[in-house]
Amino acid sequence: MIQIKDLNFAYPGQQALFKSLSVHLEAGSITGLLGKNGAGKTSLLKLLIGLLHPQSGNVSVQGQKPMNRNVSFLENVFFVPEEFYFPAISITEYQKANTPFYPNFDHEMMERILVDFELQKENNLQRLSFGQKKKFLIAFSLATRCPLLVLDEPTNGLDIPSKSLFRKILAGSIDTNQLVIISTHQVKDVENLIDKIIILDKGRVIFQENIADISQKVSFISGTSADLPGAIYSEQIPGGYRIIASDRHTETEVDIELLFNAITNGKKIV
Amino acid sequence: MQKGNLFSANRFILLIKHSLIVNKKLIGISVAGVTGTLFIALFFFQSVFSFQNWTNLSTTIFFLFCYVSLGGMYTSQSFPAFRSKGKSLGYLMLPASSFEKFIYEFLVRIVALILLFPILFWIVANAEGSIIHHYIPKLVSYRFSFSQGIPEFISKWKMSGWDVSTVVQVCLFVYFSTFTGACHFSKSPRIKTLFTLSVIIAGYTLFTYLLFKGLNLKDFRNPDNEILFIKSKEGIKAALSIGWMIVNLTLLSIAWFRFKEKEV
């Protein structure tokens, strides 16, 4: 679905952010785009949806060039930005104004998610809290059933129960024809949700792997000592250590935060 | 959904509906505000003219002043989505083509203004006139008519066809420059547009002055009148009017290219 090849990009008057970046993503997955602040996550997302133009290289989404910003492209992509604006109208009116632009909009799904998020349709969007607005935007994005959903820091502003609800709703709302890209620096928030990880650092993809493959290749274990045989990376936690170890022959749940820290500290994991 | 990536009539109608739903309150408040302002302003000026001295021509002059000034203020509010990052993202990701969005903005901000403001003014002027006449009968000229007022205005200043054309172009210049400024500048577009225009005009005036002085054009006498293609006063007016028109079209094309650039 997404093919990025030899992408070069720099903001005017600044040094190159991306140099020969290549990424390939297929539909049917929830991909976590992780990275520290300023790693280039949002810029990469904007390149994917045509809000930034590459200096050179090729960006293709569903066979279309995002930079052309064709309507046939825009109606198949939904972007949930970190900063957004809603007019002073009700949820019902917002839906009436915007849903006709999305050919696959699923009204039933929208109703369902609104109930899950405890949002009333007569609520005025401007009077909602930031977290409620975000929940509405997430609900709307899922109901568009766009093949590509791009969520930039979707859990920012959500309270703890809402974060967990977000994970549950997202996991239950997408199908195999869709690709969801979640960009976040709060790696804990996307645990048990994403099935592929891309880690960006200083404009480079430093890690790109399926969660299933990671859990087969390394184990994430707790121990009282960091000096275990096969230990690749460890972090002290209260009462012991969290360790990434190779050749354990046991499939464990991937600790994304630990993995992220290991990768960004230069450890070779898989 | 409709195909056609450049323009689709159905999608354009969706864009209009979208805007009407989102802005209906604002439209209502704005129309009410302008109506109230015109009503009060008309009453104020009529009282300044002691009511009996107020004529159809006075209303026409007041109309032209409002047409340009309020119109300019309205067009300077064009492209409201560019005023903040959050609004811009939502606007740019809305599945409609750039051409449709630009044409929509042009229609709503300029064409609608040109066509609807005179109608609103006519309604308010006649309603206000009738009400005030009811209570203050010395206001005798209380029925306003464009078909009477505009020809009166033209004959009062002995305007030729090219004069009228220049006035129209200057009026359009106010609209187009503020429209372009609103597209170019994200923050405080009105002030920045005014400042930019002032700098351009001051720069051009200074350049002309220096050229005039430097080449000592004061004492210049054209030895052969035939080399000038403008040979009469009417010719100068025609050139001026056509010049304004070119400037206006240039401004409009700048607005379009800036709009396209805003997408990245």
Coordinates of C-alpha atoms in Angstrom, one line a residue:
Chain A
M1 CA 0.0 0.0 0.0
I2 CA 2.8 2.4 0.9
Q3 CA 6.1 2.5 -1.0
I4 CA 8.7 5.0 -0.1
K5 CA 11.9 4.8 -2.0
D6 CA 15.1 6.8 -1.7
L7 CA 13.2 9.7 -0.1
N8 CA 15.1 12.9 0.5
F9 CA 13.6 15.8 2.3
A10 CA 14.7 18.9 4.1
Y11 CA 12.8 21.9 5.4
P12 CA 13.8 25.2 3.6
G13 CA 17.1 26.5 5.1
Q14 CA 17.7 23.4 7.2
Q15 CA 19.8 20.4 6.9
A16 CA 18.4 17.2 5.4
L17 CA 15.8 15.5 7.6
F18 CA 15.5 12.3 5.4
K19 CA 18.3 10.9 3.3
S20 CA 17.5 8.0 1.0
L21 CA 14.7 6.8 3.3
S22 CA 12.9 3.6 2.1
V23 CA 9.8 2.1 3.8
H24 CA 7.4 -0.5 2.5
L25 CA 4.0 -1.1 4.2
E26 CA 1.2 -3.4 3.3
A27 CA -2.5 -3.2 4.2
G28 CA -3.9 -5.1 7.1
S29 CA -1.7 -3.9 9.9
I30 CA -1.4 -1.4 12.6
T31 CA 2.0 0.1 12.4
G32 CA 3.6 2.1 15.1
L33 CA 5.9 4.8 14.0
L34 CA 8.0 5.5 17.0
G35 CA 10.8 7.9 17.7
K36 CA 12.1 10.6 20.0
N37 CA 10.9 14.1 19.8
G38 CA 12.2 15.7 16.6
A39 CA 13.0 12.3 15.0
G40 CA 10.9 13.2 11.9
K41 CA 7.7 11.2 12.7
T42 CA 5.2 14.0 11.9
S43 CA 7.2 15.1 8.8
L44 CA 7.1 11.5 7.5
L45 CA 3.4 11.4 8.1
K46 CA 2.9 14.7 6.3
L47 CA 4.9 13.4 3.3
L48 CA 2.7 10.3 3.2
I49 CA -0.5 12.4 3.1
G50 CA 0.8 15.0 0.6
L51 CA 1.1 17.9 3.0
L52 CA 4.9 18.0 2.4
H53 CA 6.7 17.4 -0.9
P54 CA 9.8 15.3 -1.1
Q55 CA 12.9 16.9 -2.7
S56 CA 13.6 13.7 -4.5
G57 CA 12.7 10.0 -4.3
N58 CA 9.3 8.4 -4.6
V59 CA 6.4 8.3 -2.3
S60 CA 3.5 6.1 -3.4
V61 CA 0.3 5.4 -1.5
Q62 CA -2.2 3.0 -3.2
G63 CA -0.4 3.6 -6.4
Q64 CA -0.9 7.4 -6.2
K65 CA 1.5 10.2 -5.5
P66 CA 0.3 12.0 -2.3
M67 CA 1.9 15.3 -3.5
N68 CA -0.6 15.5 -6.4
R69 CA -3.4 15.7 -3.7
N70 CA -5.9 14.1 -6.0
V71 CA -9.4 13.9 -4.6
S72 CA -9.4 10.2 -5.2
F73 CA -6.4 10.1 -2.9
L74 CA -7.8 12.4 -0.2
E75 CA -11.1 10.5 0.1
N76 CA -9.1 7.4 0.9
V77 CA -6.9 8.9 3.6
F78 CA -7.8 10.2 7.0
F79 CA -5.3 12.1 9.1
V80 CA -5.8 12.7 12.8
P81 CA -3.4 15.5 13.6
E82 CA -2.0 16.4 17.0
E83 CA -3.5 19.9 16.7
F84 CA -7.0 20.1 15.3
Y85 CA -9.9 22.5 15.1
F86 CA -13.7 21.9 15.3
P87 CA -16.3 24.5 14.4
A88 CA -19.0 25.4 16.9
I89 CA -21.5 22.9 15.7
S90 CA -23.0 19.7 17.1
I91 CA -21.6 16.2 16.3
T92 CA -24.7 15.5 14.2
E93 CA -24.1 18.6 12.1
Y94 CA -20.4 17.8 11.7
Q95 CA -21.3 14.4 10.4
K96 CA -23.9 15.9 8.1
A97 CA -21.3 18.3 6.7
N98 CA -18.4 15.9 6.4
T99 CA -19.6 12.3 5.8
P100 CA -20.6 12.9 2.1
F101 CA -17.0 13.4 1.3
Y102 CA -16.1 9.8 2.3
P103 CA -17.6 7.2 0.1
N104 CA -17.2 4.3 2.5
F105 CA -18.4 6.1 5.6
D106 CA -19.9 3.6 8.1
H107 CA -22.7 5.4 10.1
E108 CA -23.4 2.3 12.2
M109 CA -19.8 2.1 13.3
M110 CA -19.9 5.8 14.1
E111 CA -22.9 5.4 16.3
R112 CA -21.3 2.4 18.1
I113 CA -18.0 4.2 18.8
L114 CA -19.7 7.3 20.0
V115 CA -21.6 5.2 22.5
D116 CA -18.3 3.5 23.5
F117 CA -16.7 6.9 24.0
E118 CA -19.7 8.2 25.8
L119 CA -20.2 11.1 23.4
Q120 CA -23.7 12.6 22.8
K121 CA -24.6 13.5 19.3
E122 CA -26.1 16.8 20.3
N123 CA -22.9 17.9 22.0
N124 CA -21.4 21.1 20.6
L125 CA -17.9 20.2 19.4
Q126 CA -16.3 23.4 20.7
R127 CA -17.6 22.8 24.2
L128 CA -16.0 19.4 24.5
S129 CA -12.8 18.9 26.4
F130 CA -9.6 18.3 24.4
G131 CA -9.8 14.5 25.2
Q132 CA -13.4 14.3 24.1
K133 CA -12.6 16.2 20.9
K134 CA -9.8 13.7 20.2
K135 CA -12.1 10.8 20.9
F136 CA -14.6 12.2 18.5
L137 CA -12.0 12.7 15.8
I138 CA -10.7 9.1 16.3
A139 CA -14.3 7.8 16.1
F140 CA -14.9 9.8 12.9
S141 CA -11.6 8.6 11.3
L142 CA -12.4 5.0 12.0
A143 CA -15.9 5.3 10.6
T144 CA -14.6 6.8 7.3
R145 CA -13.2 3.3 6.6
C146 CA -10.5 5.0 4.7
P147 CA -7.9 2.4 3.5
L148 CA -5.2 4.6 5.1
L149 CA -5.6 6.0 8.6
V150 CA -2.8 8.2 9.9
L151 CA -2.9 9.0 13.6
D152 CA -0.4 11.5 15.0
E153 CA 0.0 11.1 18.8
P154 CA -3.6 9.8 19.1
T155 CA -3.4 9.1 22.8
N156 CA -2.2 12.6 23.8
G157 CA -4.9 14.2 26.0
L158 CA -6.7 10.9 26.6
D159 CA -7.2 9.8 30.2
I160 CA -6.1 6.3 31.3
P161 CA -9.5 4.5 30.7
S162 CA -9.8 6.3 27.3
K163 CA -6.4 5.1 26.3
S164 CA -7.4 1.5 26.9
L165 CA -10.7 2.0 25.2
F166 CA -8.9 3.6 22.3
R167 CA -6.8 0.5 21.9
K168 CA -9.9 -1.8 22.1
I169 CA -11.9 0.2 19.7
L170 CA -9.1 0.6 17.1
A171 CA -8.3 -3.1 17.2
G172 CA -11.9 -4.0 16.7
S173 CA -12.7 -1.5 14.0
I174 CA -10.2 -2.0 11.2
D175 CA -10.2 -4.7 8.5
T176 CA -7.6 -6.3 6.4
N177 CA -7.9 -3.7 3.6
Q178 CA -6.8 -0.9 5.9
L179 CA -3.5 0.3 7.1
V180 CA -3.3 2.3 10.3
I181 CA -0.1 4.2 11.0
I182 CA 0.2 5.5 14.6
S183 CA 2.9 7.9 15.3
T184 CA 3.7 8.4 19.0
H185 CA 6.5 8.9 21.4
Q186 CA 4.4 7.4 24.2
V187 CA 5.3 3.9 23.3
K188 CA 3.4 2.3 26.2
D189 CA 0.2 3.6 24.8
V190 CA 0.4 1.4 21.7
E191 CA 1.5 -1.8 23.4
N192 CA -0.7 -4.8 22.5
L193 CA -2.1 -2.8 19.6
I194 CA 0.5 -2.5 16.9
D195 CA 1.7 -5.4 14.8
K196 CA 4.6 -3.7 13.2
I197 CA 7.2 -1.2 14.5
I198 CA 9.1 1.4 12.6
I199 CA 11.6 3.4 14.7
L200 CA 12.9 6.6 13.4
D201 CA 15.9 8.4 14.7
K202 CA 17.4 11.6 13.2
G203 CA 15.5 11.1 10.0
R204 CA 16.6 7.5 9.5
V205 CA 14.6 4.2 9.9
I206 CA 16.8 2.4 12.4
F207 CA 14.4 -0.4 13.0
Q208 CA 11.5 -2.0 11.1
E209 CA 10.1 -5.3 12.1
N210 CA 6.8 -7.2 12.8
I211 CA 5.9 -7.8 16.4
A212 CA 5.4 -11.5 15.8
D213 CA 8.9 -11.8 14.3
I214 CA 10.4 -9.9 17.3
S215 CA 8.7 -12.1 19.8
Q216 CA 10.1 -15.2 18.0
K217 CA 13.6 -13.9 17.9
V218 CA 14.1 -12.4 21.4
S219 CA 12.5 -12.7 24.8
F220 CA 11.5 -10.0 27.2
I221 CA 12.1 -11.2 30.7
S222 CA 12.4 -10.0 34.3
G223 CA 15.3 -11.0 36.5
T224 CA 17.2 -10.1 39.6
S225 CA 20.5 -9.8 37.7
A226 CA 21.3 -8.2 34.3
D227 CA 24.0 -10.7 33.6
L228 CA 21.9 -13.4 32.1
P229 CA 23.3 -15.6 29.3
G230 CA 22.2 -14.1 26.0
A231 CA 21.2 -10.8 27.5
I232 CA 21.2 -8.1 24.8
Y233 CA 19.9 -5.1 26.8
S234 CA 18.7 -4.5 30.3
E235 CA 17.2 -1.8 32.3
Q236 CA 17.0 -1.6 36.1
I237 CA 13.4 -1.5 37.5
P238 CA 12.3 -1.6 41.1
G239 CA 13.2 -5.0 42.4
G240 CA 15.3 -6.2 39.5
Y241 CA 15.8 -5.8 35.8
R242 CA 13.9 -5.9 32.5
I243 CA 16.0 -7.8 30.0
I244 CA 15.9 -8.5 26.3
A245 CA 17.6 -11.8 25.7
S246 CA 18.2 -13.9 22.6
D247 CA 17.9 -17.6 22.3
R248 CA 15.5 -18.2 25.1
H249 CA 13.2 -20.3 23.0
T250 CA 10.2 -18.9 24.8
E251 CA 7.7 -16.5 23.2
T252 CA 7.1 -13.5 25.4
E253 CA 5.0 -10.4 25.1
V254 CA 7.0 -7.6 23.4
D255 CA 7.9 -4.8 25.8
I256 CA 7.8 -2.0 23.3
E257 CA 9.3 0.6 25.7
L258 CA 12.3 -1.7 26.5
L259 CA 12.7 -2.5 22.8
F260 CA 12.6 1.1 21.8
N261 CA 15.2 2.1 24.5
A262 CA 17.4 -0.7 23.3
I263 CA 17.2 0.3 19.7
T264 CA 17.7 4.0 20.3
N265 CA 20.7 3.1 22.5
G266 CA 22.3 1.4 19.5
K267 CA 21.6 -2.3 20.5
K268 CA 21.1 -4.7 17.6
I269 CA 18.1 -6.7 18.5
V270 CA 17.1 -8.8 15.5
Chain B
M1 CA -18.0 9.4 -5.0
Q2 CA -17.6 11.5 -8.1
K3 CA -14.5 10.9 -10.1
G4 CA -12.8 14.0 -11.7
N5 CA -9.9 15.2 -9.7
L6 CA -10.1 18.8 -11.0
F7 CA -13.7 19.8 -10.8
S8 CA -16.9 18.0 -10.0
A9 CA -20.2 19.8 -9.8
N10 CA -21.6 17.4 -7.2
R11 CA -18.6 17.7 -5.0
F12 CA -18.8 21.5 -5.4
I13 CA -22.4 21.4 -4.1
L14 CA -21.1 19.2 -1.2
L15 CA -18.5 21.9 -0.5
I16 CA -21.3 24.6 -0.4
K17 CA -23.4 22.5 1.9
H18 CA -20.5 21.8 4.1
S19 CA -19.8 25.5 4.4
L20 CA -23.4 26.4 5.0
I21 CA -23.7 23.9 7.8
V22 CA -20.4 24.9 9.4
N23 CA -20.9 28.7 9.0
K24 CA -24.7 29.2 9.2
K25 CA -24.5 30.9 12.6
L26 CA -21.7 33.1 11.5
I27 CA -23.6 34.0 8.3
G28 CA -26.7 34.9 10.3
I29 CA -24.8 37.0 12.8
S30 CA -22.8 38.8 10.1
V31 CA -25.9 39.6 8.0
A32 CA -27.7 40.9 11.2
G33 CA -24.6 42.9 12.2
V34 CA -24.2 44.5 8.7
T35 CA -27.9 45.2 8.6
G36 CA -27.9 46.9 12.0
T37 CA -24.7 48.9 11.2
L38 CA -26.2 50.1 7.9
F39 CA -29.4 51.1 9.5
I40 CA -27.7 53.1 12.3
A41 CA -25.2 54.6 9.9
L42 CA -27.9 55.7 7.5
F43 CA -29.9 57.2 10.3
F44 CA -26.9 59.0 11.6
F45 CA -26.0 60.6 8.3
Q46 CA -29.6 61.5 7.5
S47 CA -29.7 63.3 10.9
V48 CA -26.4 65.1 10.0
F49 CA -28.1 66.2 6.8
S50 CA -31.1 67.4 8.8
F51 CA -33.2 64.7 7.0
Q52 CA -34.7 67.0 4.4
N53 CA -31.3 67.5 2.7
W54 CA -30.7 63.8 2.3
T55 CA -31.2 62.7 -1.3
N56 CA -31.0 59.6 -3.4
L57 CA -27.5 60.7 -4.5
S58 CA -26.4 60.9 -0.8
T59 CA -27.6 57.3 -0.3
T60 CA -25.7 56.3 -3.5
I61 CA -22.5 57.9 -2.2
F62 CA -23.0 56.2 1.2
F63 CA -23.6 52.9 -0.6
L64 CA -20.4 53.2 -2.7
F65 CA -18.4 54.0 0.4
C66 CA -19.8 50.9 2.2
Y67 CA -19.4 48.8 -0.9
V68 CA -15.7 49.4 -0.9
S69 CA -14.9 49.6 2.8
L70 CA -17.1 46.9 4.2
G71 CA -16.5 44.8 1.1
G72 CA -12.7 45.1 1.6
M73 CA -13.1 44.1 5.2
Y74 CA -15.2 41.1 4.2
T75 CA -12.8 39.9 1.5
S76 CA -9.9 40.3 3.9
Q77 CA -11.5 37.5 5.9
S78 CA -11.1 35.1 3.0
F79 CA -9.5 31.7 3.5
P80 CA -10.3 31.6 7.2
A81 CA -8.9 28.1 7.3
F82 CA -5.4 29.4 7.0
R83 CA -5.5 31.4 10.2
S84 CA -4.5 28.4 12.4
K85 CA -2.6 25.2 11.9
G86 CA -5.4 23.0 13.2
K87 CA -7.9 24.7 10.8
S88 CA -5.5 24.4 7.8
L89 CA -4.9 20.7 8.3
G90 CA -8.7 20.0 8.3
Y91 CA -9.3 22.2 5.3
L92 CA -6.4 20.8 3.2
M93 CA -7.3 17.2 3.9
L94 CA -11.0 17.7 3.0
P95 CA -11.6 15.6 -0.1
A96 CA -12.2 18.4 -2.6
S97 CA -9.8 19.6 -5.3
S98 CA -7.8 22.8 -4.8
F99 CA -9.6 24.3 -7.8
E100 CA -13.0 23.7 -6.2
K101 CA -11.9 25.1 -2.9
F102 CA -10.4 28.2 -4.6
I103 CA -13.4 28.8 -6.8
Y104 CA -15.7 28.4 -3.8
E105 CA -13.8 31.0 -1.8
F106 CA -13.8 33.3 -4.8
L107 CA -17.5 32.9 -5.3
V108 CA -18.4 33.4 -1.6
R109 CA -16.0 36.2 -0.9
I110 CA -16.1 38.2 -4.1
V111 CA -18.9 37.2 -6.5
A112 CA -21.4 36.9 -3.6
L113 CA -20.3 40.2 -2.2
I114 CA -20.6 42.0 -5.5
L115 CA -24.1 40.6 -6.2
L116 CA -25.6 40.3 -2.7
F117 CA -24.4 43.4 -0.9
P118 CA -26.3 45.8 -3.2
I119 CA -29.5 43.8 -2.6
L120 CA -29.0 43.8 1.2
F121 CA -28.2 47.6 1.1
W122 CA -31.3 48.2 -1.1
I123 CA -33.5 46.3 1.4
V124 CA -32.0 48.1 4.5
A125 CA -32.0 51.6 2.9
N126 CA -35.6 51.3 1.9
A127 CA -36.7 49.7 5.2
E128 CA -34.8 52.3 7.2
G129 CA -36.1 55.1 5.0
S130 CA -39.7 54.0 5.4
I131 CA -39.4 53.6 9.1
I132 CA -37.7 57.0 9.6
H133 CA -40.1 58.7 7.2
H134 CA -43.0 57.4 9.3
Y135 CA -41.6 59.1 12.4
I136 CA -39.8 62.0 10.8
P137 CA -41.7 63.1 7.7
K138 CA -39.2 65.7 6.7
L139 CA -37.0 62.9 5.3
V140 CA -38.6 63.1 1.9
S141 CA -36.0 61.1 -0.1
Y142 CA -36.7 57.8 1.7
R143 CA -37.1 55.5 -1.3
F144 CA -33.7 54.4 -2.6
S145 CA -33.3 53.2 -6.1
F146 CA -30.0 52.2 -7.9
S147 CA -31.5 52.9 -11.3
Q148 CA -31.9 56.5 -10.2
G149 CA -28.9 56.9 -7.9
I150 CA -26.1 55.5 -10.1
P151 CA -26.9 57.6 -13.2
E152 CA -27.2 60.6 -10.9
F153 CA -23.8 59.9 -9.5
I154 CA -22.3 59.5 -12.9
S155 CA -23.7 62.7 -14.3
K156 CA -22.9 64.7 -11.1
W157 CA -19.1 64.0 -11.7
K158 CA -19.5 64.0 -15.5
M159 CA -17.9 60.5 -15.7
S160 CA -17.2 59.0 -19.0
G161 CA -17.3 55.2 -19.7
W162 CA -13.6 54.9 -18.9
D163 CA -14.1 56.8 -15.6
V164 CA -16.8 54.4 -14.6
S165 CA -14.6 51.5 -15.7
T166 CA -11.7 52.8 -13.6
V167 CA -13.9 53.2 -10.5
V168 CA -15.1 49.6 -11.0
Q169 CA -11.5 48.4 -11.3
V170 CA -10.4 50.3 -8.2
C171 CA -13.2 48.8 -6.3
L172 CA -12.2 45.3 -7.6
F173 CA -8.6 46.1 -6.7
V174 CA -9.6 46.6 -3.0
Y175 CA -11.4 43.2 -3.1
F176 CA -8.7 41.3 -5.0
S177 CA -5.8 42.7 -3.0
T178 CA -7.4 41.9 0.3
F179 CA -8.4 38.5 -1.1
T180 CA -4.8 37.8 -2.2
G181 CA -3.5 39.1 1.1
A182 CA -5.8 36.8 3.1
C183 CA -4.4 33.9 1.0
H184 CA -0.8 34.9 1.4
F185 CA -0.7 35.9 5.1
S186 CA -1.8 33.5 7.7
K187 CA -1.8 35.9 10.6
S188 CA -3.3 39.5 10.6
P189 CA -3.8 39.5 6.9
R190 CA -5.6 42.8 6.8
I191 CA -2.8 44.8 8.4
K192 CA -0.1 43.0 6.6
T193 CA -1.8 43.5 3.2
L194 CA -2.2 47.2 4.0
F195 CA 1.4 47.5 5.0
T196 CA 2.6 45.6 1.9
L197 CA 0.5 47.8 -0.4
S198 CA 1.8 50.9 1.3
V199 CA 5.4 49.8 0.8
I200 CA 4.8 48.9 -2.9
I201 CA 3.0 52.2 -3.6
A202 CA 5.6 54.3 -1.6
G203 CA 8.4 52.4 -3.4
Y204 CA 6.9 53.0 -6.8
T205 CA 6.2 56.7 -6.1
L206 CA 9.8 57.2 -4.9
F207 CA 11.1 55.4 -8.0
T208 CA 9.0 57.6 -10.3
Y209 CA 10.0 60.7 -8.5
L210 CA 13.7 59.8 -8.7
L211 CA 13.3 59.0 -12.4
F212 CA 11.5 62.2 -13.0
K213 CA 14.2 64.2 -11.2
G214 CA 17.1 62.3 -12.6
L215 CA 16.1 62.5 -16.2
N216 CA 14.8 66.1 -15.7
L217 CA 11.5 65.2 -17.3
K218 CA 10.0 68.4 -16.1
D219 CA 11.3 70.3 -19.1
F220 CA 10.8 67.4 -21.5
R221 CA 8.8 68.3 -24.6
N222 CA 7.9 65.4 -26.9
P223 CA 9.3 66.5 -30.3
D224 CA 7.2 64.0 -32.2
N225 CA 3.7 63.5 -30.7
E226 CA 3.2 60.4 -33.0
I227 CA 5.6 58.2 -30.9
L228 CA 3.0 58.2 -28.0
F229 CA 0.2 55.8 -28.4
I230 CA -1.9 57.7 -25.8
K231 CA -2.8 61.0 -27.4
S232 CA -5.8 62.2 -25.4
K233 CA -7.3 62.5 -21.9
E234 CA -9.6 59.7 -22.8
G235 CA -6.7 57.6 -23.8
I236 CA -5.0 58.2 -20.5
K237 CA -8.2 57.1 -18.7
A238 CA -8.5 54.0 -20.9
A239 CA -4.8 53.1 -20.2
L240 CA -5.4 53.6 -16.5
S241 CA -8.5 51.4 -16.4
I242 CA -6.8 48.7 -18.5
G243 CA -3.8 49.0 -16.2
W244 CA -5.9 48.4 -13.1
M245 CA -7.6 45.5 -14.8
I246 CA -4.2 43.9 -15.5
V247 CA -3.1 44.5 -11.9
N248 CA -6.4 42.9 -10.7
L249 CA -6.0 39.8 -12.8
T250 CA -2.3 39.5 -11.7
L251 CA -3.5 39.7 -8.0
L252 CA -6.0 37.0 -8.6
S253 CA -3.4 34.7 -10.2
I254 CA -1.0 35.4 -7.3
A255 CA -3.8 34.3 -5.0
W256 CA -4.3 31.1 -6.9
F257 CA -0.6 30.2 -6.9
R258 CA -0.2 31.1 -3.2
F259 CA -3.2 28.9 -2.5
K260 CA -1.5 26.0 -4.3
E261 CA 1.6 26.6 -2.3
K262 CA -0.3 26.5 0.9
E263 CA -0.9 22.8 0.3
V264 CA 2.8 22.1 1.1

